[in-house]
Coordinates of C-alpha atoms in Angstrom, one line a residue:
Chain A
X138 CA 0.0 0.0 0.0
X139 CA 3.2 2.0 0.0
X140 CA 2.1 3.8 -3.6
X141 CA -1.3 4.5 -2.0
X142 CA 0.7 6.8 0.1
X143 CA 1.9 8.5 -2.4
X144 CA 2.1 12.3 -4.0
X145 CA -1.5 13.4 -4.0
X146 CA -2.5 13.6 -7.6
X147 CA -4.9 17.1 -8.0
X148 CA -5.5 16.9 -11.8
X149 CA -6.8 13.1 -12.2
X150 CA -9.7 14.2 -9.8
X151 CA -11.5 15.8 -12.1
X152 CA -10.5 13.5 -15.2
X153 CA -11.9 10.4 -12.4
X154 CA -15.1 12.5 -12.4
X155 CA -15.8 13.3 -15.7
X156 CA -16.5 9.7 -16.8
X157 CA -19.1 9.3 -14.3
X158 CA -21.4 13.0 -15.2
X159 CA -21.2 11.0 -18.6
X160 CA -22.6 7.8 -17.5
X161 CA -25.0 9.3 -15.9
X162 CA -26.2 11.6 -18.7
X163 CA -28.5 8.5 -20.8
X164 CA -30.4 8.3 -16.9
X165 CA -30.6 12.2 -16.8
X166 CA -32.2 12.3 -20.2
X167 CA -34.7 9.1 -19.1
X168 CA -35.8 10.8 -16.1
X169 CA -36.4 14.2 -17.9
X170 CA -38.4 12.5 -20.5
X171 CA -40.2 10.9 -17.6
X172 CA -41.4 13.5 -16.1
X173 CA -42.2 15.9 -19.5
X174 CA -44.3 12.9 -20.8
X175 CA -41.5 12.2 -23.8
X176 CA -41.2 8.6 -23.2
X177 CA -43.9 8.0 -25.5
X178 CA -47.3 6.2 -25.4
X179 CA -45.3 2.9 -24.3
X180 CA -42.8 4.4 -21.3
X181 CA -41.9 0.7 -19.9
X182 CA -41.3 -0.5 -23.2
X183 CA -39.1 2.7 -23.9
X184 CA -37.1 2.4 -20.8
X185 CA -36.7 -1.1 -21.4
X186 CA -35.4 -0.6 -24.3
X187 CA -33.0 2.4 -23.7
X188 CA -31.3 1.0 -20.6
X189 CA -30.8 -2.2 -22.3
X190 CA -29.5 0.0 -25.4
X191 CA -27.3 1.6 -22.9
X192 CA -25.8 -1.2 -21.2
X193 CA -24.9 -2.7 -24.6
X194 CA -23.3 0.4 -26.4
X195 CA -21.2 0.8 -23.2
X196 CA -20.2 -2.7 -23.1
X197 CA -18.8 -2.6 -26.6
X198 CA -17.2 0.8 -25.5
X199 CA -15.7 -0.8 -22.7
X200 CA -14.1 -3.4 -25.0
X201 CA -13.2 -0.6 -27.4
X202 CA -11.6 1.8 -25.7
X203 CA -8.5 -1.2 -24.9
X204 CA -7.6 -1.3 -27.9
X205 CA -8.3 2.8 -28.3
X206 CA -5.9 3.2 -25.6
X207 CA -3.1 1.0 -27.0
X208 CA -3.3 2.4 -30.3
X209 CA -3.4 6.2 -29.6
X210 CA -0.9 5.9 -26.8
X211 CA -3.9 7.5 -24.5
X212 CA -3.8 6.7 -20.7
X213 CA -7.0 8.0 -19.3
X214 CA -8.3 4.8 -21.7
X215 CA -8.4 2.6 -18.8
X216 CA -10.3 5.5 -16.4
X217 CA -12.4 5.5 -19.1
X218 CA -12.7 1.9 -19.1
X219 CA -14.1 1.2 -15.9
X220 CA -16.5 3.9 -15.3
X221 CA -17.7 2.7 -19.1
X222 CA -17.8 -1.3 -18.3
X223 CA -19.5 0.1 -14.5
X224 CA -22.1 1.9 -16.5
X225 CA -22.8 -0.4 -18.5
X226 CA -23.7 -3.1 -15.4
X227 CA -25.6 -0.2 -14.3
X228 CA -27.9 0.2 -17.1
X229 CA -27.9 -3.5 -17.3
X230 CA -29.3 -3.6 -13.7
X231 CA -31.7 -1.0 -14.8
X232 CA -32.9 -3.2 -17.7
X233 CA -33.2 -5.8 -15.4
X234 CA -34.9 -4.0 -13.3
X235 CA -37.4 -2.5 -15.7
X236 CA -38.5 -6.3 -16.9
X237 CA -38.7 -7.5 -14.2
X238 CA -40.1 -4.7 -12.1
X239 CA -42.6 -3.0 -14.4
X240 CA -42.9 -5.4 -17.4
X241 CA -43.4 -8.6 -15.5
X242 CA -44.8 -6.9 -12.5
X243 CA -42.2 -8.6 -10.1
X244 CA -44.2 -12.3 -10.5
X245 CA -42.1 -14.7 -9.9
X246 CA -43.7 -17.9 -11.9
X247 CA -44.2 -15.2 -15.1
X248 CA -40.3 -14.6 -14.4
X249 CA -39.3 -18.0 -14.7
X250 CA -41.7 -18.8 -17.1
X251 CA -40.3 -16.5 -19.4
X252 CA -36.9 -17.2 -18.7
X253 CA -36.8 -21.0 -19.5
X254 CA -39.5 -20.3 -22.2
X255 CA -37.7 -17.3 -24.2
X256 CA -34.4 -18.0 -25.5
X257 CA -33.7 -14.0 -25.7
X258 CA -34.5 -13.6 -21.8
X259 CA -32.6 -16.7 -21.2
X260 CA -29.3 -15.1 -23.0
X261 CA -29.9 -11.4 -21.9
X262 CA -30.2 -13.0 -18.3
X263 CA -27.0 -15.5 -18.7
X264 CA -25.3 -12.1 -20.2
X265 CA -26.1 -9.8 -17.2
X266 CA -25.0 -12.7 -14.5
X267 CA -21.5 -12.7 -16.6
X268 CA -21.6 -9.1 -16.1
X269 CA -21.7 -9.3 -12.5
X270 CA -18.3 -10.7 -11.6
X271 CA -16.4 -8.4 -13.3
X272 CA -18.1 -5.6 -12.1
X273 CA -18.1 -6.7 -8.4
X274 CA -14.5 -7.0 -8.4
X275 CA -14.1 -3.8 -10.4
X276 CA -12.7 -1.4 -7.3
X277 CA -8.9 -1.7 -5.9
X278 CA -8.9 -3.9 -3.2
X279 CA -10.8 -6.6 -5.0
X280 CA -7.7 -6.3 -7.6
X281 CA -5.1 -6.8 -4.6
X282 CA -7.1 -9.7 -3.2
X283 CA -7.5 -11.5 -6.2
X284 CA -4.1 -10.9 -7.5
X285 CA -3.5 -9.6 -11.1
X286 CA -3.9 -13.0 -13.1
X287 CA -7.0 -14.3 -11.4
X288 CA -8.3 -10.7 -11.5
X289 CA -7.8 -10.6 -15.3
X290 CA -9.0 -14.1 -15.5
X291 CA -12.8 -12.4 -14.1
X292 CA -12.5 -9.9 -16.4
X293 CA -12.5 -11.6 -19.4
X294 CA -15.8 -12.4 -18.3
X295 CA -16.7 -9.5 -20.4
X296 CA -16.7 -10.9 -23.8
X297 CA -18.5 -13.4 -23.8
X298 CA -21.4 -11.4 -21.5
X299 CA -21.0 -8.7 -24.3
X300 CA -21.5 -11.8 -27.4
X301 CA -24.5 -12.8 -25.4
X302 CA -25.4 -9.4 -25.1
X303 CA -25.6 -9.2 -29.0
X304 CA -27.3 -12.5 -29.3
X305 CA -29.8 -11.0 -26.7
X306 CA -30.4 -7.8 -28.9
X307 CA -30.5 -9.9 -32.2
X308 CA -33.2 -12.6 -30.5
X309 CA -35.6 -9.5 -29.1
X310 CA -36.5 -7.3 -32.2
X311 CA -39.1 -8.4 -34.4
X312 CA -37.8 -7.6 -37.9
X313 CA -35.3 -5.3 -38.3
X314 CA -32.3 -6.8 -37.4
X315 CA -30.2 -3.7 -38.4
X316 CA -29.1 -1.7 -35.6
X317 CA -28.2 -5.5 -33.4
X318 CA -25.9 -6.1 -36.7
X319 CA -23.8 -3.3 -36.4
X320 CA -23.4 -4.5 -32.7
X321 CA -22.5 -7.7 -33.9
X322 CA -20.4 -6.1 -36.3
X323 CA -17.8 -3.8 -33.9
X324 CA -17.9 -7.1 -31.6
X325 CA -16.6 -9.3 -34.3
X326 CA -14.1 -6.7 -34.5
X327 CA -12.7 -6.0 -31.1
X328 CA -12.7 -9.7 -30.8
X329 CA -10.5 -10.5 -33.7
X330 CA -8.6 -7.8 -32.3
X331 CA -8.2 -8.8 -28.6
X332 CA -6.9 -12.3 -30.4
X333 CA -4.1 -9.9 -32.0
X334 CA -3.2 -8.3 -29.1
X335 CA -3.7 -11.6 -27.0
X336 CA 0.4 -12.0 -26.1
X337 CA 1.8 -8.5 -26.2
X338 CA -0.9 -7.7 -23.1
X339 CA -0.1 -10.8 -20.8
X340 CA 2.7 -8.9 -19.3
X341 CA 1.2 -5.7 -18.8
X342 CA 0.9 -3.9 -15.7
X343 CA -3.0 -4.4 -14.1
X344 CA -5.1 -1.6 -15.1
X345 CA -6.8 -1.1 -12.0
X346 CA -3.7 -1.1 -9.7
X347 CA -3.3 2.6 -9.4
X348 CA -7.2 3.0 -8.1
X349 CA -6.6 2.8 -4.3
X350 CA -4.2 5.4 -4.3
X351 CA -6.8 7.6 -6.1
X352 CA -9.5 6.3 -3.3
X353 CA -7.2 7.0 -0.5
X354 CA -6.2 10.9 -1.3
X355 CA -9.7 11.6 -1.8
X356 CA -11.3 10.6 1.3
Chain B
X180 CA -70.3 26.9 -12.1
X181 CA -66.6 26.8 -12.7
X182 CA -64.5 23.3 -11.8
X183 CA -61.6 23.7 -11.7
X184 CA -59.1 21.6 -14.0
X185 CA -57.4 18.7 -12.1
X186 CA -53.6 19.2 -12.3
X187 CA -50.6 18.0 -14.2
X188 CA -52.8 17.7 -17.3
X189 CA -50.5 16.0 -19.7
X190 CA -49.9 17.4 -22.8
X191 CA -51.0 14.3 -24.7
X192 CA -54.6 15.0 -23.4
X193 CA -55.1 18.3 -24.9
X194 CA -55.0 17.8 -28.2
X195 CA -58.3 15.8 -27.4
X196 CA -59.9 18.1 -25.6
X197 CA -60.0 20.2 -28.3
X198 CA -61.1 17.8 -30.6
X199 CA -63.4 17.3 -28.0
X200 CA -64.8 20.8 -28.1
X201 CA -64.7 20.6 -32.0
X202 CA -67.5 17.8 -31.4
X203 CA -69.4 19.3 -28.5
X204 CA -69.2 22.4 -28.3
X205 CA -70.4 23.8 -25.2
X206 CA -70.9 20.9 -23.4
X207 CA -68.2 19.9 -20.9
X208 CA -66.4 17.1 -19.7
X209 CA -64.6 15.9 -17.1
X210 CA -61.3 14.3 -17.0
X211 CA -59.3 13.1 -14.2
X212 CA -55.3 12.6 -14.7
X213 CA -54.0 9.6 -11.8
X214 CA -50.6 10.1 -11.7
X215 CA -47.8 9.4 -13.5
X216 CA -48.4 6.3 -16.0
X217 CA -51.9 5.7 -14.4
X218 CA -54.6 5.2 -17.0
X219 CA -56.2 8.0 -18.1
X220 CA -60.3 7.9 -18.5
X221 CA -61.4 9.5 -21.0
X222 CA -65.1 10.4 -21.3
X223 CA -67.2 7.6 -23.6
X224 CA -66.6 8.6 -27.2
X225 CA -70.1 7.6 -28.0
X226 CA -71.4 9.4 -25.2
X227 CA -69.6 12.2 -26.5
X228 CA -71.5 12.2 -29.7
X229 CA -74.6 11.8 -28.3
X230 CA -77.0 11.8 -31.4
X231 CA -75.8 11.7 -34.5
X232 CA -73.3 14.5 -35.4
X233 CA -71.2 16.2 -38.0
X234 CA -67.9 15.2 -37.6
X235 CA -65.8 18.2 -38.5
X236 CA -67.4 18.1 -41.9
X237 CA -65.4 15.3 -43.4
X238 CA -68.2 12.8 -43.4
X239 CA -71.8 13.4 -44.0
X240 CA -73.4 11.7 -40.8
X241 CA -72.1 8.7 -38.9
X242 CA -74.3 6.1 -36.9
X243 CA -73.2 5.1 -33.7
X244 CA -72.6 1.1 -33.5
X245 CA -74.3 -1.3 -31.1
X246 CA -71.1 -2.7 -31.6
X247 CA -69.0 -0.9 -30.3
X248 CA -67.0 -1.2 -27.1
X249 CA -67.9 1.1 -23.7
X250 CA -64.5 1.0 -22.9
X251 CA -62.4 5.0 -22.8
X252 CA -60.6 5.1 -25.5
X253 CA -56.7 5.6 -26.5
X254 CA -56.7 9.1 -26.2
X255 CA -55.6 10.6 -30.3
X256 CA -52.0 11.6 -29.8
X257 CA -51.1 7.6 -28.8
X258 CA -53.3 6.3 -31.6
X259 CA -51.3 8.5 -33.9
X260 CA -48.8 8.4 -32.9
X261 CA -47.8 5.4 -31.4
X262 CA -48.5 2.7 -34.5
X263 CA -46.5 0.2 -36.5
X264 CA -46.5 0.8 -40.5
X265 CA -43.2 -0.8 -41.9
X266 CA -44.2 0.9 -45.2
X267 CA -42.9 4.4 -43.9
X268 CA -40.3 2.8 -40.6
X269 CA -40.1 -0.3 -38.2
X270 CA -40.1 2.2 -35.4
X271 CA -43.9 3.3 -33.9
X272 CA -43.2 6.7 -33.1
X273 CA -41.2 7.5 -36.7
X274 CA -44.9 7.2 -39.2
X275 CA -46.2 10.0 -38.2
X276 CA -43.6 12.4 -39.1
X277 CA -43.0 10.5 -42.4
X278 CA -46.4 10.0 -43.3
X279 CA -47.1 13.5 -42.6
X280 CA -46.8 14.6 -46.5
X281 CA -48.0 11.6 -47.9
X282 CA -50.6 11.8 -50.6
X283 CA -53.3 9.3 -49.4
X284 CA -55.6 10.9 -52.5
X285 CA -56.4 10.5 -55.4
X286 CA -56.4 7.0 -54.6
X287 CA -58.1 4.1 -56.4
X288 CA -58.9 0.9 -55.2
X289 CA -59.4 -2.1 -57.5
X290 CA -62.3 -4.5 -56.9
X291 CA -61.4 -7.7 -58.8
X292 CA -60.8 -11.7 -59.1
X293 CA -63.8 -13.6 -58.5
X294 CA -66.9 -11.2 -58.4
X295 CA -69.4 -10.3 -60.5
X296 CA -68.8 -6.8 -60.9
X297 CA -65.5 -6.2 -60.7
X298 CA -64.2 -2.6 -61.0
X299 CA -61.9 0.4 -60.2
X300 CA -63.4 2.8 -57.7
X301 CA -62.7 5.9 -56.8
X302 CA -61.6 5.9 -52.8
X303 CA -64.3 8.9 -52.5
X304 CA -67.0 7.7 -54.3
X305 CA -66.5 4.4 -52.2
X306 CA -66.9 6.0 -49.2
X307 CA -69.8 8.3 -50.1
X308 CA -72.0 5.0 -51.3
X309 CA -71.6 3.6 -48.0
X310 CA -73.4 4.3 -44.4
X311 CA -70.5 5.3 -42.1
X312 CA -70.6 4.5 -38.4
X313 CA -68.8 4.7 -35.7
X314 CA -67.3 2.0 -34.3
X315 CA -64.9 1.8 -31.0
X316 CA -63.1 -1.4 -31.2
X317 CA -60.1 -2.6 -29.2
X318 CA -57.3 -3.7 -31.0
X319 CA -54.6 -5.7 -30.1
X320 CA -51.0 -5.8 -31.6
X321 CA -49.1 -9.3 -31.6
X322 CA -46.8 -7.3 -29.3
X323 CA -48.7 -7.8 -26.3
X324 CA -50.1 -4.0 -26.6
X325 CA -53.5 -3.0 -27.1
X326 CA -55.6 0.2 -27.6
X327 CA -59.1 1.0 -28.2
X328 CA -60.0 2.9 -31.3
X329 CA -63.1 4.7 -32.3
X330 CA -62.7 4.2 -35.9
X331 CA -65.3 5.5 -38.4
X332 CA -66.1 2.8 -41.5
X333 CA -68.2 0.5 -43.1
X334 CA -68.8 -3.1 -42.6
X335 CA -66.7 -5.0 -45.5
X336 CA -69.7 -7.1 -45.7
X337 CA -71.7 -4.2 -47.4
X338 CA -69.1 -4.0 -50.2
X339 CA -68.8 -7.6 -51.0
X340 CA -72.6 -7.8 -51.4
X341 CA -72.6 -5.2 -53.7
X342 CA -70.1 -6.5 -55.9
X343 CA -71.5 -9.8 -55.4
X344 CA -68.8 -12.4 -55.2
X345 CA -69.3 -15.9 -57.2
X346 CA -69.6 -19.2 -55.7
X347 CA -65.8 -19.7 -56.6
X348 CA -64.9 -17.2 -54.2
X349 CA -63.7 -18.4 -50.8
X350 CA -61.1 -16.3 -49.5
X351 CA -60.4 -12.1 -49.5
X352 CA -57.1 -10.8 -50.3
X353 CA -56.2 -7.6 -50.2
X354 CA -53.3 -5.8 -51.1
X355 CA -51.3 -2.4 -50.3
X356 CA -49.2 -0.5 -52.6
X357 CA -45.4 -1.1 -53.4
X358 CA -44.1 2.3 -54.2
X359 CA -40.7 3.2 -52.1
X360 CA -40.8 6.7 -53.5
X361 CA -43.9 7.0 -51.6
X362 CA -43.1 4.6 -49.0
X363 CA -39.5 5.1 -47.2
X364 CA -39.7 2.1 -45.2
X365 CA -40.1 0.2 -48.5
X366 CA -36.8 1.1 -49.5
X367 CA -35.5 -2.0 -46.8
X368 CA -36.1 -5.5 -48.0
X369 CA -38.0 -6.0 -44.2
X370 CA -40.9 -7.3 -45.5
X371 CA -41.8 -9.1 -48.7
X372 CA -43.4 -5.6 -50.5
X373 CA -46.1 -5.1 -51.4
X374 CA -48.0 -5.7 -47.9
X375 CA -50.5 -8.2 -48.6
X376 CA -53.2 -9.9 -46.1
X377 CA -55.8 -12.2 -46.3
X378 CA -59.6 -13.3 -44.6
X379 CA -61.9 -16.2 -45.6
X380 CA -65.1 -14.9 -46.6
X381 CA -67.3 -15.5 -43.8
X382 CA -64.8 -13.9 -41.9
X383 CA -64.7 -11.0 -44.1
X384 CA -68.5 -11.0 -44.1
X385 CA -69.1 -11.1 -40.1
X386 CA -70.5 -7.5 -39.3
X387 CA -67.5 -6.6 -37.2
X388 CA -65.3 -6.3 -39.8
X389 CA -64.8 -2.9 -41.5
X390 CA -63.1 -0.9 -43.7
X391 CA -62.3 2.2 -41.5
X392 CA -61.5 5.6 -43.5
X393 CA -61.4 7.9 -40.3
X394 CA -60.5 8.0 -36.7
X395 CA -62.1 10.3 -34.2
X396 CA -64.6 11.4 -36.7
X397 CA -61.3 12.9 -38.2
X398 CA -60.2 11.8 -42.2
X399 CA -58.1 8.9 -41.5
X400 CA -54.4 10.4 -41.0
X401 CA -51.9 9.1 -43.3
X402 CA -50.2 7.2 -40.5
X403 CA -52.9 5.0 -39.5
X404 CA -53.8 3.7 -43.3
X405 CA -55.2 6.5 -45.3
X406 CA -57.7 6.7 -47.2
X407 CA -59.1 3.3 -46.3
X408 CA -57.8 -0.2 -44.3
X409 CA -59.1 -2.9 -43.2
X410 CA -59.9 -3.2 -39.0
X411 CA -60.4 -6.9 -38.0
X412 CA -60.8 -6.5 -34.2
X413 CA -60.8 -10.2 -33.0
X414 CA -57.4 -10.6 -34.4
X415 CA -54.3 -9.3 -34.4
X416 CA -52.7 -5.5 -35.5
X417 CA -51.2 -6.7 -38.5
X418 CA -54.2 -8.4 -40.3
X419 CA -55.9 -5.2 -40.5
X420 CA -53.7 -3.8 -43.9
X421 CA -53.1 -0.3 -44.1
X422 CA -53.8 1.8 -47.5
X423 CA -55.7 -1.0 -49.5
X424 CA -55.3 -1.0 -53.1
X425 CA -57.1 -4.0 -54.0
X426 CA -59.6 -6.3 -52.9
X427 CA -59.5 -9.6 -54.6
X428 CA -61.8 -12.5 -54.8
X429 CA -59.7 -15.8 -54.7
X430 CA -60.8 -19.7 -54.5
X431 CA -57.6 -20.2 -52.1
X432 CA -56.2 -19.1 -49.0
X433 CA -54.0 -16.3 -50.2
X434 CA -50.2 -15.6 -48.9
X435 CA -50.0 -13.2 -46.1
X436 CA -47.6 -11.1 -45.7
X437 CA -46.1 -11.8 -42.0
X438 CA -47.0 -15.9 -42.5
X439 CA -44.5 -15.5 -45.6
X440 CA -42.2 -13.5 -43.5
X441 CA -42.2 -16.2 -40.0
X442 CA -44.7 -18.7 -40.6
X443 CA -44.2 -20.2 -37.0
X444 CA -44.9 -16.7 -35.6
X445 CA -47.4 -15.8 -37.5
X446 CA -50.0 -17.4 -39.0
X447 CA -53.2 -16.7 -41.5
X448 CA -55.6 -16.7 -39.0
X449 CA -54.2 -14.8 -35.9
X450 CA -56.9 -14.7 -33.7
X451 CA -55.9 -13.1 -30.8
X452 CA -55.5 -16.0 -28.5
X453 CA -54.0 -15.8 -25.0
X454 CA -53.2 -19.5 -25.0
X455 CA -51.0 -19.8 -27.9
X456 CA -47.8 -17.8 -27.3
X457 CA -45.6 -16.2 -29.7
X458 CA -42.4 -17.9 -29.4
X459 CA -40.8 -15.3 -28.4
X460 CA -43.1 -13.5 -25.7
X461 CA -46.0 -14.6 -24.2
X462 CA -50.1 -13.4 -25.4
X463 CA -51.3 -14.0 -22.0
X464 CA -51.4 -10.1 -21.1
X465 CA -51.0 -7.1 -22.8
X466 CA -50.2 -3.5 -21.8
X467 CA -53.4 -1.3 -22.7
X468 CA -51.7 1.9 -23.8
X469 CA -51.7 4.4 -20.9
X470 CA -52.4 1.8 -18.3
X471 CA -49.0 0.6 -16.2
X472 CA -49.8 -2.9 -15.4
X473 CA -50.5 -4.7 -18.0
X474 CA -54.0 -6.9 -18.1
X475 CA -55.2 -10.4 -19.1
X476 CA -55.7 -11.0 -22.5
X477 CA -59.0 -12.6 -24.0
X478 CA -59.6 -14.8 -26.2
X479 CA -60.7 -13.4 -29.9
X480 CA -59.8 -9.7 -27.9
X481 CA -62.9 -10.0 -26.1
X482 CA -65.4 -10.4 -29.1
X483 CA -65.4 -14.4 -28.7
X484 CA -69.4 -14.1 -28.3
X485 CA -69.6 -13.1 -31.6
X486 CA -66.6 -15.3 -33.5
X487 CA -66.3 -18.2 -31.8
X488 CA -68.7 -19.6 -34.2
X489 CA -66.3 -18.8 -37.3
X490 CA -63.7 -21.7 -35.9
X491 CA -66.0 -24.1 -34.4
X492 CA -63.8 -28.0 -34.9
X493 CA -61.1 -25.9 -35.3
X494 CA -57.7 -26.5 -33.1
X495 CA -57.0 -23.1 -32.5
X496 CA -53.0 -23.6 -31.7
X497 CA -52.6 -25.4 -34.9
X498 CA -54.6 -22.7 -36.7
X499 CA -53.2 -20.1 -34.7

């Protein structure tokens, strides 16, 4: 804990901060539309649907901005990394939430029903409990207790919750298949490329490391 | 006296109140808003009317129905604006701004296959030979949502005896226009284009089915189908085609649209039918627009007293 100690760091604050106003902007604009009547003559289908949106689109951002990082020589990256892959569990609790809550109206046996019935709640649901690992041990101390390769190991977690999370998006729409595609698309993408970069970012220090000392000057 | 408005009148609600007023006149109404995402009651369209009235002066006068349903309807703004047309956009809130400038007239509709008297009618002159009514239906979308409509029309039934189909005749087909120019959401291969959908004849003859040309005792807007569509209420949303163009006369069960698209998910009859699930979501309830929880589901969407009869030695999840 000896670099926790160490010189207080003034500028990341606000750089640390940034990345959660931004999350938080898709809720911000949910509730406003909430409470002007914008969410439309279907509001539980719309929040459905934009939370799950959400959850997704920051999922594949988490996965992106790696690579982003690597590429353009960029260090906040992995700040923006967690706050994004966060976020995204967020809205994917939200979604969640929203199903369950105000689309199956918390029943249990209409739950379950649905899950075993529906092959898209089945995925989505196997997706979000992939999700939850990773974000669980997201913070610094679960890092140090897990060490860095078993840490990474929970991580990777990610991919295949954000595949399912595709196959989830593909399996719900009706007909047009044409927004999930381009999902499926960037995916296929920052797959092949994690495969590339497999070896070169064994050795590399654990993102994450740096985050107690962060924690520890602020409080 | 003066009563006082109840607050937090949503914006959605206004536009009907002056259509209200357009209708009424001085008579008033009363309207309560219950919260947020409570179901809003709005007063009995029907009671509205009261005798027979003038609707705006875009039909001469329209009967009310025996028919129709007591039950508040979907208040304008969600019927038009909340819809599903995949000839303008798979979304339901994006028709009615790309409908807005769509020319629903002059518009022709062709009367043909096995009748008697087939022909090419003027969409006007159509609707001027018949006796409009009102008639507020419920309808309910394969989605598991569901509205309730006061649609103004005329039974099919009163067509097809004019034009006097021959004994060869068994089934109805009708069939919507494939023009992409006119029709953005034609431009993607979604659907096979042109729309087409199909009843059998005693189906198309039962007096519930219409051809509705207005809504609200408003023109039908371009969104919902202009000039004139066909409103099944027993079964599903997408039976009820949008923007016929022709009505055919066939010996045998013609293609359908959404039963060409997913034959497993939908089929030629979808009734509405709370024990045969969609694979992909259960029909056991549906979310009434502007209601929060959602309700049961009834078989034929409630009009089962009048349709069973239609299917009798049917199976119904074979059928479905």
């Amino acid at each position: 804990m000896d670099a926790a100690a160490s010189a207080p760091r003034f500028a990341p604050r606000i750089t640390h901060r940034l990345p959660f106003v931004v999350g938080c902007l898709p809720l911000l604009w949910l509730l406003i539309d909430a409470f002007t009547g914008g969410l439309g003559a279907n509001p539980i289908n719309r929040v459905i649907r934009s939370t799950g949106w959400w959850a997704l689109a920051l999922l594949v951002l988490t996965l992106g901005l790696a690579p982003a990082g690597r590429l353009l020589r960029w260090e906040g990256a992995l700040v923006w990394r967690r706050a994004c892959g966060l976020f995204s569990f967020f809205y994917a609790c939200l979604h969640t939430a929203a199903y369950a809550g105000l689309d199956q109206a918390l029943s249990i046996p209409d739950i379950t029903a649905d899950v075993i019935k529906r092959p898209h709640v089945t995925v989505g649901l196997l997706s979000f409990a992939l999700m939850t690992p990773p974000a669980a041990t997201s913070f610094g101390w679960a890092a140090l207790r897990l060490g860095e390769r078993r840490w990474q190991q929970v991580h990777q977690l990610v991919y295949p919750a954000a595949a399912l999370g595709v196959v989830h998006y593909i399996l719900s729409v009706k007909v047009d298949t044409g927004a999930p595609f381009v999902f499926a698309v960037i995916l296929t993408a920052l797959l092949a490329l994690r495969l590339w970069y497999l070896l070169p970012t064994r050795n590399r220090r654990l993102p994450k490391s740096d985050e107690p000392s962060a924690r520890s000057t602020t409080r | 006296m003066f009563i006082g408005r109840s607050r937090g009148i949503p914006s959605s609600e206004i536009t009907d109140e002056r259509l209200y007023r357009a209708f009424m006149g001085r008579r008033g109404f009363l309207k309560t808003a219950a919260g947020f995402g409570a179901a809003l009651s709005l007063g009995r369209w029907s009671d509205a009317h009261g005798d027979n009235t003038l609707a705006e002066g875009a039909f001469g006068r329209v009967t009310k129905s025996p028919l129709s349903t007591n039950e508040p309807a979907t208040s304008f703004d969600d019927i038009t604006g909340y819809n599903n047309y995949y000839e303008f956009s798979t979304d339901k809130e994006a028709p009615a701004l790309l409908a807005k400038n769509f020319q629903a007239r002059p518009w022709t509709v062709a009367v043909e296959g096995d009748v008697t008297t087939p022909g090419v009618y003027d969409v006007d002159e159509l609707i001027k030979s018949f006796t409009l009514e009102e008639r507020v239906y419920r309808l309910r979308c394969v989605e598991a949502w569901s509205m309730v409509i006061p649609w103004i029309g005329f039974p099919l039934r009163d067509l097809l005896q004019r034009i006097q189909p021959t004994s060869k005749a068994r089934y109805v087909e009708f069939t919507a226009p494939h023009d992409p120019k006119r029709f953005p959401g034609q431009r993607k291969p979604v659907l096979q284009w042109p729309y087409r959908e199909g009843l059998r004849l005693d189906e198309a003859m039962h007096p519930l089915t219409i051809l509705a040309v207005g809504l609200y005792g408003k023109i039908l807007p371009n969104q919902n189908g202009a000039p004139i569509r066909l409103v099944v209420p027993w079964k599903y949303g997408f039976k009820s085609i949008k923007a016929i163009t022709a009505i055919r006369l066939v010996a045998t069960q013609p293609t359908t649209t959404w039963a060409a698209y997913s034959p497993d998910e939908y089929g030629f009859y979808a009734n509405v039918n709370p024990a045969v699930d969609h694979p992909r979501w259960s029909q056991e309830r549906e979310r009434r627009i502007g209601d929060f929880l959602k309700r049961k589901t009834l078989p034929f969407n409630g009009y089962a007293d009048q349709v069973a009869g239609l299917y009798s030695g049917m199976d119904l999840s074979v059928n479905f």
